[in-house]
PDB file of C-alpha atoms in Angstrom:
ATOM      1  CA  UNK A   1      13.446   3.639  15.411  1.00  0.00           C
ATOM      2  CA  UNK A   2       9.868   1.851  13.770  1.00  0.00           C
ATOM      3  CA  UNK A   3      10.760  -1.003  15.826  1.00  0.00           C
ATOM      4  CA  UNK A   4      11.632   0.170  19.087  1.00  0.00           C
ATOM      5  CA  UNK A   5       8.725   2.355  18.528  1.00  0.00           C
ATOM      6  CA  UNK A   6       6.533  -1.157  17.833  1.00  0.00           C
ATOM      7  CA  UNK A   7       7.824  -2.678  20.736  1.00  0.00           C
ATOM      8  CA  UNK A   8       6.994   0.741  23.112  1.00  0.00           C
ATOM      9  CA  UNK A   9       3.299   0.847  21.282  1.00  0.00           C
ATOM     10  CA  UNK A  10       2.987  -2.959  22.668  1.00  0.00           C
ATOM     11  CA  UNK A  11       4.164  -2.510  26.104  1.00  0.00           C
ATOM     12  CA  UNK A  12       2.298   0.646  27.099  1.00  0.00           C
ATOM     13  CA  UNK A  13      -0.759  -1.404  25.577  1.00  0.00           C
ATOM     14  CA  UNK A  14       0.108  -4.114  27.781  1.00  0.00           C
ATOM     15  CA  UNK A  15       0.244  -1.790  31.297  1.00  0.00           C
ATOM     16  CA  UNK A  16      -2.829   0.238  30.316  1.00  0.00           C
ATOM     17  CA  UNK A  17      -5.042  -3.127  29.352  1.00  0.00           C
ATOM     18  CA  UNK A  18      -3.412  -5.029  32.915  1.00  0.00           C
ATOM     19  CA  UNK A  19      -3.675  -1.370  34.753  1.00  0.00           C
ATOM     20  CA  UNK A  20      -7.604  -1.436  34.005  1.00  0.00           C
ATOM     21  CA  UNK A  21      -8.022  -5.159  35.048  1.00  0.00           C
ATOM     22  CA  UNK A  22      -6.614  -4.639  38.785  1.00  0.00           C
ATOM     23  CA  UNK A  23      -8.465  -4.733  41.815  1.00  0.00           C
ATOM     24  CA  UNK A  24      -7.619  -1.647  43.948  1.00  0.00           C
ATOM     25  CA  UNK A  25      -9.759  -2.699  46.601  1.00  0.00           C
ATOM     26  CA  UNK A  26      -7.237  -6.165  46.419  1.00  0.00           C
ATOM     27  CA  UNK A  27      -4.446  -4.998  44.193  1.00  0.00           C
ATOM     28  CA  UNK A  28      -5.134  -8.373  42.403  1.00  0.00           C
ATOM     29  CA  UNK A  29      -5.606  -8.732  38.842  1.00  0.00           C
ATOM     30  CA  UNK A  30      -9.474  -9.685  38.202  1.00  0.00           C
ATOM     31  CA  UNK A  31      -9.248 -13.175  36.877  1.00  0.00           C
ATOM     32  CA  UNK A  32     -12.591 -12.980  35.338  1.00  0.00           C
ATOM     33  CA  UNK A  33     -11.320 -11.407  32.451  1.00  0.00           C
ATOM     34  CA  UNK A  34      -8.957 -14.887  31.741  1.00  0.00           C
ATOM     35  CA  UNK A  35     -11.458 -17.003  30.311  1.00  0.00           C
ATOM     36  CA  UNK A  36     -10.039 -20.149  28.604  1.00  0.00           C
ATOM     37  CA  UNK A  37     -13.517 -20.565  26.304  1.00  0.00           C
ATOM     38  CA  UNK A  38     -13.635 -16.452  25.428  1.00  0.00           C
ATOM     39  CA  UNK A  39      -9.979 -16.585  24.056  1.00  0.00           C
ATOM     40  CA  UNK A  40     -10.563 -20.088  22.165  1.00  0.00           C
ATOM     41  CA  UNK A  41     -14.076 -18.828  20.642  1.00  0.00           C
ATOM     42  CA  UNK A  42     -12.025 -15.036  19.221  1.00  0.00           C
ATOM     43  CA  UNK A  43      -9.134 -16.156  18.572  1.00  0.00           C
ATOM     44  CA  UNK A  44      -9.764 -19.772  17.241  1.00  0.00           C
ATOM     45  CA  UNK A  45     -12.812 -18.666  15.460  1.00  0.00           C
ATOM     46  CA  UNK A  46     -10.783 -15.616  13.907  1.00  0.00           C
ATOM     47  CA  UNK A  47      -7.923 -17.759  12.610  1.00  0.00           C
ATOM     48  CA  UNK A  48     -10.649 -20.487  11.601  1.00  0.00           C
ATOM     49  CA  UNK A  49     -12.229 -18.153   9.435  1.00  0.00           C
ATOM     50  CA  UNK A  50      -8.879 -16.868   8.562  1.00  0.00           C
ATOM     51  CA  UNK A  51      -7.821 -19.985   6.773  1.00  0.00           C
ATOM     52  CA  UNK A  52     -10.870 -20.520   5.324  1.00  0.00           C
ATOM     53  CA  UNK A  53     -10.906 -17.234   3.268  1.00  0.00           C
ATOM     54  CA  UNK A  54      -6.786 -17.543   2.337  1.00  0.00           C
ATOM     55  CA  UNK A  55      -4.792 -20.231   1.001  1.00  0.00           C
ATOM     56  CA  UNK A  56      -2.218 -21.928   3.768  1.00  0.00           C
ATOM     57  CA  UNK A  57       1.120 -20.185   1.603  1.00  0.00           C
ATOM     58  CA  UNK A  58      -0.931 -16.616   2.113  1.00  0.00           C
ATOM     59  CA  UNK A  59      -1.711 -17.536   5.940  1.00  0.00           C
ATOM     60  CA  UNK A  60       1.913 -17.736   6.777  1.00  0.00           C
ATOM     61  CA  UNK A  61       2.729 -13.929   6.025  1.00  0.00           C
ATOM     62  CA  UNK A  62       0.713 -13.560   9.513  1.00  0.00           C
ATOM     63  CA  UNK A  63       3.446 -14.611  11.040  1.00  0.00           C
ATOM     64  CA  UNK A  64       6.036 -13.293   8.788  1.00  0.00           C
ATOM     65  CA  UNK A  65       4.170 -10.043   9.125  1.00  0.00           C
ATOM     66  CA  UNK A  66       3.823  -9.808  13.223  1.00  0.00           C
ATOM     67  CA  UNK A  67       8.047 -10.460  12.807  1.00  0.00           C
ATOM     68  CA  UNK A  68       8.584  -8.158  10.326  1.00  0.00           C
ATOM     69  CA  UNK A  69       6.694  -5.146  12.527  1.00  0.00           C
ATOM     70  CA  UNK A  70       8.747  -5.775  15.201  1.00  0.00           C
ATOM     71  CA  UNK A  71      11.977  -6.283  13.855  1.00  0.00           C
ATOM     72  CA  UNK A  72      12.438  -4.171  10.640  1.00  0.00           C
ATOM     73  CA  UNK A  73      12.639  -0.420   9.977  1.00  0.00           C
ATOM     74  CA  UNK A  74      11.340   1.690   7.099  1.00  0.00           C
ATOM     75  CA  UNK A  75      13.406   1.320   3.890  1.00  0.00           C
ATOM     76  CA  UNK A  76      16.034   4.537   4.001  1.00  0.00           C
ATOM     77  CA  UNK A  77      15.949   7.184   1.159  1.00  0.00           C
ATOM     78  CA  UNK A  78      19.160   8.629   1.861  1.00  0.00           C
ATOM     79  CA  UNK A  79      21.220   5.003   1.545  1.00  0.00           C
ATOM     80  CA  UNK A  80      19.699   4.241  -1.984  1.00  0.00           C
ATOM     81  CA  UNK A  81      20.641   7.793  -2.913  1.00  0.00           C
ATOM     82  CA  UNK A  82      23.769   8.031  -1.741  1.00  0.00           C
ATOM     83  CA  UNK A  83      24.386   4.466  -3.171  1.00  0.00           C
ATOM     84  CA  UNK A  84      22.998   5.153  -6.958  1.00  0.00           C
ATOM     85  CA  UNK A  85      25.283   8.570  -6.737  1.00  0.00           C
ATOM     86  CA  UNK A  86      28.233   6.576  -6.217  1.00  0.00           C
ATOM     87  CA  UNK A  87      27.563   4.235  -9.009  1.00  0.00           C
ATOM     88  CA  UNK A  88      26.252   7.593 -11.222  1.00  0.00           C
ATOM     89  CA  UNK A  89      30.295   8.788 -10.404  1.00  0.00           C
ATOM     90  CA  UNK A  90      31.278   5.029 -11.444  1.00  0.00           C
ATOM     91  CA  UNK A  91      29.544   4.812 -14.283  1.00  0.00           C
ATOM     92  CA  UNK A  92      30.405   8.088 -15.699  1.00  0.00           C
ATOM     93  CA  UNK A  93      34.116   7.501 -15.180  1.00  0.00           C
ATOM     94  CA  UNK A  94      34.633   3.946 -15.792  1.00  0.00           C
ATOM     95  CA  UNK A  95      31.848   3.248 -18.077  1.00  0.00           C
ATOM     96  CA  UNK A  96      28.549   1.438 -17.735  1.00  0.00           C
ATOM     97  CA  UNK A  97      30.487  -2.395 -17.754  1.00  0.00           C
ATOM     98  CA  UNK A  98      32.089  -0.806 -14.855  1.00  0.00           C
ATOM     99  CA  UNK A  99      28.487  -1.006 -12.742  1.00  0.00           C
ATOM    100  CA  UNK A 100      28.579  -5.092 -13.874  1.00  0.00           C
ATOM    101  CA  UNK A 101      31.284  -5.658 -10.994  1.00  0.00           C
ATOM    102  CA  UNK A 102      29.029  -3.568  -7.846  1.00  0.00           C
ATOM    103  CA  UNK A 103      26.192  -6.173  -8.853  1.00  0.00           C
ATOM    104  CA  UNK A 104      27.548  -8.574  -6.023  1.00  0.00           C
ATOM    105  CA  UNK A 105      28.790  -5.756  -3.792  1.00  0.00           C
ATOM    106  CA  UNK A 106      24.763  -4.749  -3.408  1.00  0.00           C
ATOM    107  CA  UNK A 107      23.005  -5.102  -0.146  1.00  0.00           C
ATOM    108  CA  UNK A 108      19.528  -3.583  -1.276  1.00  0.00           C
ATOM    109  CA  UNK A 109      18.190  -6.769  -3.470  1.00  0.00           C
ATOM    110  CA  UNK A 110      16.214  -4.647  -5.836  1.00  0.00           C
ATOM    111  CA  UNK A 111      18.891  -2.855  -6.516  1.00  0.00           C
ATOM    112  CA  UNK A 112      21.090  -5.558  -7.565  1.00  0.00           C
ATOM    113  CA  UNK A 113      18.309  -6.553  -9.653  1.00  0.00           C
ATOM    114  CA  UNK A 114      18.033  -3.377 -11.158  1.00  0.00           C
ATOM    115  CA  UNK A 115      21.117  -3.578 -12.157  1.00  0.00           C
ATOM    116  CA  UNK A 116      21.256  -7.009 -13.520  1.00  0.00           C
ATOM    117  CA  UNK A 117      18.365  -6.040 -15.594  1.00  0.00           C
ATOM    118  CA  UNK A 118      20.264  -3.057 -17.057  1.00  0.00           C
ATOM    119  CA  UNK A 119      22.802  -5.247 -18.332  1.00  0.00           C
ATOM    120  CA  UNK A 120      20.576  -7.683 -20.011  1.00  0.00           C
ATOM    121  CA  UNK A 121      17.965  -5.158 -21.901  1.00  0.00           C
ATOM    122  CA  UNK A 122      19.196  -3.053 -24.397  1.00  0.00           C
ATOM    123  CA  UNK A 123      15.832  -1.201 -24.675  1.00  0.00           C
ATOM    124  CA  UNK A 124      14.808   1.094 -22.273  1.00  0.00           C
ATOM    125  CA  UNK A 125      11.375   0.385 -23.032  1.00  0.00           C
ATOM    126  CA  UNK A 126      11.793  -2.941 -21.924  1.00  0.00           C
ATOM    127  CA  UNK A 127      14.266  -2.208 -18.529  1.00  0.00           C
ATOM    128  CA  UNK A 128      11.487   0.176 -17.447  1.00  0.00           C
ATOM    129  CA  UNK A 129       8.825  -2.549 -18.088  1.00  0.00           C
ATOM    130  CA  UNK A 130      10.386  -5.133 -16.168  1.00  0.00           C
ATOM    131  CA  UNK A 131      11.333  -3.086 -12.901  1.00  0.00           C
ATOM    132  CA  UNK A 132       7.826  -1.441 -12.956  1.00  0.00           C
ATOM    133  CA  UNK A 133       6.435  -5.527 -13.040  1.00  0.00           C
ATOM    134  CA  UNK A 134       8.696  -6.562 -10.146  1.00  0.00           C
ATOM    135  CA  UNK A 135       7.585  -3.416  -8.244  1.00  0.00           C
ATOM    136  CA  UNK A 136       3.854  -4.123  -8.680  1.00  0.00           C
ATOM    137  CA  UNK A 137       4.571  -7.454  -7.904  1.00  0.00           C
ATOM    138  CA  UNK A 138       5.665  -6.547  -4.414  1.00  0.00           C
ATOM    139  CA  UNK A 139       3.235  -4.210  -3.587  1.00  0.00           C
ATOM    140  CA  UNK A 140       0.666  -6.752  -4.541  1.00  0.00           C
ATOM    141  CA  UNK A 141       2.219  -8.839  -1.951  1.00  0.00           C
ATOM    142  CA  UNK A 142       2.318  -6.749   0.990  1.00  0.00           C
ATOM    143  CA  UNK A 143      -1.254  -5.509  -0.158  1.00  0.00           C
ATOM    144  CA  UNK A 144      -2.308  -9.212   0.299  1.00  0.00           C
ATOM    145  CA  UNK A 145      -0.470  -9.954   3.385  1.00  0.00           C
ATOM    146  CA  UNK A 146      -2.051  -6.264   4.900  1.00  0.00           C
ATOM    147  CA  UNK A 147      -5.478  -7.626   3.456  1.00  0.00           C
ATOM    148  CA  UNK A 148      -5.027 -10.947   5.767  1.00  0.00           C
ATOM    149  CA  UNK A 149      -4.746  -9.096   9.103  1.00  0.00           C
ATOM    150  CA  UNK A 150      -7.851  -6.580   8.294  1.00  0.00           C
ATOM    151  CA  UNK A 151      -9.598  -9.304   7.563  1.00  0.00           C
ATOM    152  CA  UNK A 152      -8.639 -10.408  11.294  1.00  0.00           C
ATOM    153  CA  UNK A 153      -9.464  -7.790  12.136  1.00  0.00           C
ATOM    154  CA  UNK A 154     -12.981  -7.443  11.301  1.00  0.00           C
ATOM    155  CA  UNK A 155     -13.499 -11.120  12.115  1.00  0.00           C
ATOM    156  CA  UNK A 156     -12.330 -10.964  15.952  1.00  0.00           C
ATOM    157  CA  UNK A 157     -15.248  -8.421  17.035  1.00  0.00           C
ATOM    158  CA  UNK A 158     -17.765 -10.910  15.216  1.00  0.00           C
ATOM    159  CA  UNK A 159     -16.546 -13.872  17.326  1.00  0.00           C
ATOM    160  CA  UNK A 160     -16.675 -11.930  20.179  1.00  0.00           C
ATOM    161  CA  UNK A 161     -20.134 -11.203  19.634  1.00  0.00           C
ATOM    162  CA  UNK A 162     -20.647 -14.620  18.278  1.00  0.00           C
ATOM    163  CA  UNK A 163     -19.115 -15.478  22.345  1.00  0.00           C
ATOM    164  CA  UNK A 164     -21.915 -13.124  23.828  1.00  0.00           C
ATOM    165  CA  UNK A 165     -24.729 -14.693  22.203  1.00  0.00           C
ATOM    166  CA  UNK A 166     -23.223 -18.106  23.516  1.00  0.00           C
ATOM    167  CA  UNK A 167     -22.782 -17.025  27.067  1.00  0.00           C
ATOM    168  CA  UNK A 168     -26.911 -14.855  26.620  1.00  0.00           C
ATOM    169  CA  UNK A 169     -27.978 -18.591  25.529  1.00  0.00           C
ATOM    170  CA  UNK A 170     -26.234 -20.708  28.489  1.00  0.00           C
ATOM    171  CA  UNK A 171     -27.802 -17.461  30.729  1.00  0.00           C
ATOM    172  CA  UNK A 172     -31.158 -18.309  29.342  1.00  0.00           C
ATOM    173  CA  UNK A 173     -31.230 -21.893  29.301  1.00  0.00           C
ATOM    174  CA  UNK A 174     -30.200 -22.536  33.037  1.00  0.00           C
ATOM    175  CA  UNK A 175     -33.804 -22.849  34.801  1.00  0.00           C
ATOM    176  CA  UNK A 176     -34.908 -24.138  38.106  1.00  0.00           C
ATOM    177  CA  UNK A 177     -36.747 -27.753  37.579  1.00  0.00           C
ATOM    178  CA  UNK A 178     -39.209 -28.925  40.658  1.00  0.00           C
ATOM    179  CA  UNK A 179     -38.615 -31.006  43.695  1.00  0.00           C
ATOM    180  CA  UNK A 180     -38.414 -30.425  47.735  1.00  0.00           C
ATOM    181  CA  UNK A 181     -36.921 -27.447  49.173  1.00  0.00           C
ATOM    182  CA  UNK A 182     -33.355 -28.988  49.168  1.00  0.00           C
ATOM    183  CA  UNK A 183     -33.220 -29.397  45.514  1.00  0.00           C
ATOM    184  CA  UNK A 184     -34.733 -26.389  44.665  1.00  0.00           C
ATOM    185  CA  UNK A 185     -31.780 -24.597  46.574  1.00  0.00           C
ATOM    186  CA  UNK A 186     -29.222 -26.940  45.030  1.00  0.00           C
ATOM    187  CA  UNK A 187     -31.004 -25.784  41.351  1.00  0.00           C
ATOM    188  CA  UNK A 188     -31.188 -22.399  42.403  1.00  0.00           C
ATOM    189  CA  UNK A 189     -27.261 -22.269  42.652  1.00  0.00           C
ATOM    190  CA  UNK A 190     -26.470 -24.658  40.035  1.00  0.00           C
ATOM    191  CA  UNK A 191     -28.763 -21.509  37.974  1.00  0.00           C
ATOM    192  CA  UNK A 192     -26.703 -18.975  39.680  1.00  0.00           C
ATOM    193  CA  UNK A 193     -23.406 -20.614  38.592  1.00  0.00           C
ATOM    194  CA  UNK A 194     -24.713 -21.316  35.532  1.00  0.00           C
ATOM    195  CA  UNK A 195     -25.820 -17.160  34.955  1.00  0.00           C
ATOM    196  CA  UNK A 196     -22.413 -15.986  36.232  1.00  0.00           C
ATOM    197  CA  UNK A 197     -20.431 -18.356  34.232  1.00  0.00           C
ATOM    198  CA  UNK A 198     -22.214 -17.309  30.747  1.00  0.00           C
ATOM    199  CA  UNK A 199     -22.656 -13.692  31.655  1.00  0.00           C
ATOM    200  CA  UNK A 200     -18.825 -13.844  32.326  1.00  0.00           C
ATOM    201  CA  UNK A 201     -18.052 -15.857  28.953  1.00  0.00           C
ATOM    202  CA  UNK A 202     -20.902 -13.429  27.214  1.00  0.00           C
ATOM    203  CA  UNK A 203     -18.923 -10.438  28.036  1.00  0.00           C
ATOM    204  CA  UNK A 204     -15.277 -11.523  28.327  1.00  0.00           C
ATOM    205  CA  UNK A 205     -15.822 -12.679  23.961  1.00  0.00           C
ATOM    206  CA  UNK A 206     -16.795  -8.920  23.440  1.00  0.00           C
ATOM    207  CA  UNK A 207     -13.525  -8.074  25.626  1.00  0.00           C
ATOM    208  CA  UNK A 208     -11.662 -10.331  23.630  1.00  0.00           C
ATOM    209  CA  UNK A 209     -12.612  -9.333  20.381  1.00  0.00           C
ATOM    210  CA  UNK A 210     -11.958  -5.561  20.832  1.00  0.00           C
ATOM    211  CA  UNK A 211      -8.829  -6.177  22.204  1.00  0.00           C
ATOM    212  CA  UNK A 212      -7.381  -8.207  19.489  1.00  0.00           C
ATOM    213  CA  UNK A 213      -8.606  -6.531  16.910  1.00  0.00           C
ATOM    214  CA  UNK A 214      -7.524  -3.313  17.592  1.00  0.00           C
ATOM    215  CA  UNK A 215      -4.896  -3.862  20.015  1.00  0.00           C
ATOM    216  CA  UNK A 216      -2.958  -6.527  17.414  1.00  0.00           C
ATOM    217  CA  UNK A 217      -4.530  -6.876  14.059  1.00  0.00           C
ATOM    218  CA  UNK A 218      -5.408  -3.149  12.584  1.00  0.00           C
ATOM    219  CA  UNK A 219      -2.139  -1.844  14.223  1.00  0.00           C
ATOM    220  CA  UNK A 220       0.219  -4.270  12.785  1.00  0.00           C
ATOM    221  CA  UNK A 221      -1.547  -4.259   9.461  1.00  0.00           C
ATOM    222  CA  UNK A 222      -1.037  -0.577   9.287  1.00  0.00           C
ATOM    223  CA  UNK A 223       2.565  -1.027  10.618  1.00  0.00           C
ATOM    224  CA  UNK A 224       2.689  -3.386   7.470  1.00  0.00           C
ATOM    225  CA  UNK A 225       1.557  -0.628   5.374  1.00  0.00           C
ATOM    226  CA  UNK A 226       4.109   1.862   6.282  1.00  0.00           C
ATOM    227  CA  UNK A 227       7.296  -0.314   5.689  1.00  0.00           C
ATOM    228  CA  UNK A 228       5.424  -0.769   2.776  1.00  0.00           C
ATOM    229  CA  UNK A 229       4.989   2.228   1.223  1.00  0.00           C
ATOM    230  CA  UNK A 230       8.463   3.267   2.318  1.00  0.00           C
ATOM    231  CA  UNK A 231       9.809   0.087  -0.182  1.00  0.00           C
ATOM    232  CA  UNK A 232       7.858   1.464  -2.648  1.00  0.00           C
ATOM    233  CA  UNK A 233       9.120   4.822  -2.422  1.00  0.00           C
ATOM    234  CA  UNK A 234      12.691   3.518  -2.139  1.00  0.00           C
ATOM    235  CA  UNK A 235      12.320   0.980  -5.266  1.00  0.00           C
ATOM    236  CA  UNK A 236      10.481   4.067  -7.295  1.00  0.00           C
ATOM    237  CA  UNK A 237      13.896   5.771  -6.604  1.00  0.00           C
ATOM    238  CA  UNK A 238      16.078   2.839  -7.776  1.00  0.00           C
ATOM    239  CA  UNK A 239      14.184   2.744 -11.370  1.00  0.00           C
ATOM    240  CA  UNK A 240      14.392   6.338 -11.807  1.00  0.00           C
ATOM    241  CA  UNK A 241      17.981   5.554 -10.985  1.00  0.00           C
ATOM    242  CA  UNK A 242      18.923   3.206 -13.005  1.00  0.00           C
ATOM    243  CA  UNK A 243      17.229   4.379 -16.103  1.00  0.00           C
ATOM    244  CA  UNK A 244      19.441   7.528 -15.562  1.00  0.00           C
ATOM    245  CA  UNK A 245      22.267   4.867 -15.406  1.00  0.00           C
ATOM    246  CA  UNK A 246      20.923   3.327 -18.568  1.00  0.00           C
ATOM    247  CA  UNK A 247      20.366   6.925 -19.992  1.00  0.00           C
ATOM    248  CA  UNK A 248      24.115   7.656 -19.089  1.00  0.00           C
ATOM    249  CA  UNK A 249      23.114  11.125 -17.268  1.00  0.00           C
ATOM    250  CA  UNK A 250      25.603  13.155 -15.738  1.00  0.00           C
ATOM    251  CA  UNK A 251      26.246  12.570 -12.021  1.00  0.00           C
ATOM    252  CA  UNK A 252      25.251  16.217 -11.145  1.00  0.00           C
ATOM    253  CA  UNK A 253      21.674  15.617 -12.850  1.00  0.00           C
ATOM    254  CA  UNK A 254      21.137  12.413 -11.494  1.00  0.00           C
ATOM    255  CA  UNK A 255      21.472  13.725  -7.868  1.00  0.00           C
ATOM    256  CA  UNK A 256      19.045  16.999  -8.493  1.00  0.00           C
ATOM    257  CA  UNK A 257      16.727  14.789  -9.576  1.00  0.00           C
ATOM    258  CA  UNK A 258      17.187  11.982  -6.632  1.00  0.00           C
ATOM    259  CA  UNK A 259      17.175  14.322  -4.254  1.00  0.00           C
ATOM    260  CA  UNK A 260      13.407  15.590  -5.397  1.00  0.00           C
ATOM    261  CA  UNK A 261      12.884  12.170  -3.419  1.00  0.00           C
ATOM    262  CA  UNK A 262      13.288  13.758  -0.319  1.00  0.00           C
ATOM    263  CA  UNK A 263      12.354  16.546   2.299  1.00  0.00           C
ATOM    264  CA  UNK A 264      14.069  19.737   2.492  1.00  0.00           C
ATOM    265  CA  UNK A 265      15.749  18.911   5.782  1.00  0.00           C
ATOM    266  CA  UNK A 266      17.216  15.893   4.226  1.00  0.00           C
ATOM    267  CA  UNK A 267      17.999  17.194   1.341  1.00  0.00           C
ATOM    268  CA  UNK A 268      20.167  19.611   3.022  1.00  0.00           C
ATOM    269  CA  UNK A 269      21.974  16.908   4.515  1.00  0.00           C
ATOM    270  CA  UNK A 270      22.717  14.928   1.513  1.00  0.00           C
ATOM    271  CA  UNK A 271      23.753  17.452  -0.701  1.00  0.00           C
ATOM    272  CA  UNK A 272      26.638  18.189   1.879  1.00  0.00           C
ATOM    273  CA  UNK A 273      27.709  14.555   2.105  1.00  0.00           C
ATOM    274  CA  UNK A 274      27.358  14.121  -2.040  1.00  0.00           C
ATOM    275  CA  UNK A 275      29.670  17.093  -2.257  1.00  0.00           C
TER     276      UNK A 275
END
């Protein structure tokens, strides 16, 4: 349900933001707030800055990212649980070369690498090092990919204001030069168009920036965080796992000690479908 609850979180965004631009006099949307120069000065300045500060390969889990929050859910406890117990019952019956066939069968792709890594070190030492590593690993990545959209998101607000001082500075400069009557008048509203234009660009950046920031880039980043942290959990449960594998523990300690993983509520539920 993350993802449906992703895509609700965008669209009631949407209707609030479009809600607050109408016209109820009109019932038309106010088109000052689409400005062409605002939007290029946030959001080409933000993603400017963007790939300045991160190499091009780190730039690309932006995209991966804003995907990922929309399409994937957090990584389920009770699957990994109920999938180590089986291969707990495996093991114990049919020995640990038994678990060398389920390699293939695995759909989790830590888990398979767990695995493969419990076949190929003896030591335990060693298995433990080497799934800890991978884990790290991982979380460095999404730490650096979550570190990408902060970043965004403390960039769009300066643009924005970076767009204000633009529009204050095309305000300023527009001035009425001398002549007859009839130019003056033609000046006076080429200065009027002129104010209106960068007041509208001077407050439309700030509109801009706000909105992107935390509309799109501290939302998704914590999004990013929370499937996160739920792999982590889930990959912290496949090493304590499979070093109970490797440790050849009984099936009935290996699930008391999985299911300290989880709430009571699920707990429950699991240790009626384990029976």
């Amino acid at each position: 349900m993350s993802k449906l609850a992703s895509i609700v979180g965008i669209i009631l965004g949407l209707i609030v933001v479009l809600f607050n631009m109408v016209d109820f006099k009109s019932g038309e949307l106010l088109s000052a707030f689409f400005n062409l120069q605002a939007l290029m000065v946030v959001l080409g300045g933000t993603f400017a800055a963007a790939f300045i500060n991160y190499p091009f390969s780190q730039m690309m889990c932006f995209f991966k990212g804003f995907i990922k929050v929309l399409t994937s859910e957090p990584a389920s406890q009770s699957t990994i649980i109920e999938q180590l117990m089986y291969l707990s019952h495996l093991a114990y019956t049919k020995g640990e070369l038994a678990l060398e066939k389920e390699i293939e069968n695995q759909t989790d792709p830590f888990l398979g690498f767990a695995l493969t890594e419990m076949m190929i070190y003896r030591d335990e030492e060693h298995l433990r090092s080497s799934l800890e590593n991978h884990l790290n690993s991982m979380r460095m990545r999404h730490l650096n990919c979550q570190d990408v959209f902060n970043n965004m998101a403390s960039y769009a607000p300066a643009f924005g204001m970076m767009g204000t001082v633009m529009g204050l500075i095309m305000m300023m400069t527009s001035q009425v030069g001398g002549g007859d009557a009839a130019n003056v008048v033609g000046q006076s509203e080429n200065m009027l168009n002129s104010l209106l234009t960068g007041m509208g660009l001077a407050l439309v950046t700030t509109f801009y920036g706000v909105l992107f920031a935390n509309f799109i880039f501290i939302p998704m980043s914590g999004k990013l965080k929370v499937l996160s942290d739920a792999e982590v959990v889930k990959d912290e449960i496949i090493i304590f796992g499979v070093m109970g594998l490797k440790q050849k523990q009984a099936p009935l300690m290996m699930k008391e000690s999985l299911l300290s993983y989880v709430n009571h509520k699920t707990k429950q539920k699991l240790d009626l479908e384990l029976h």
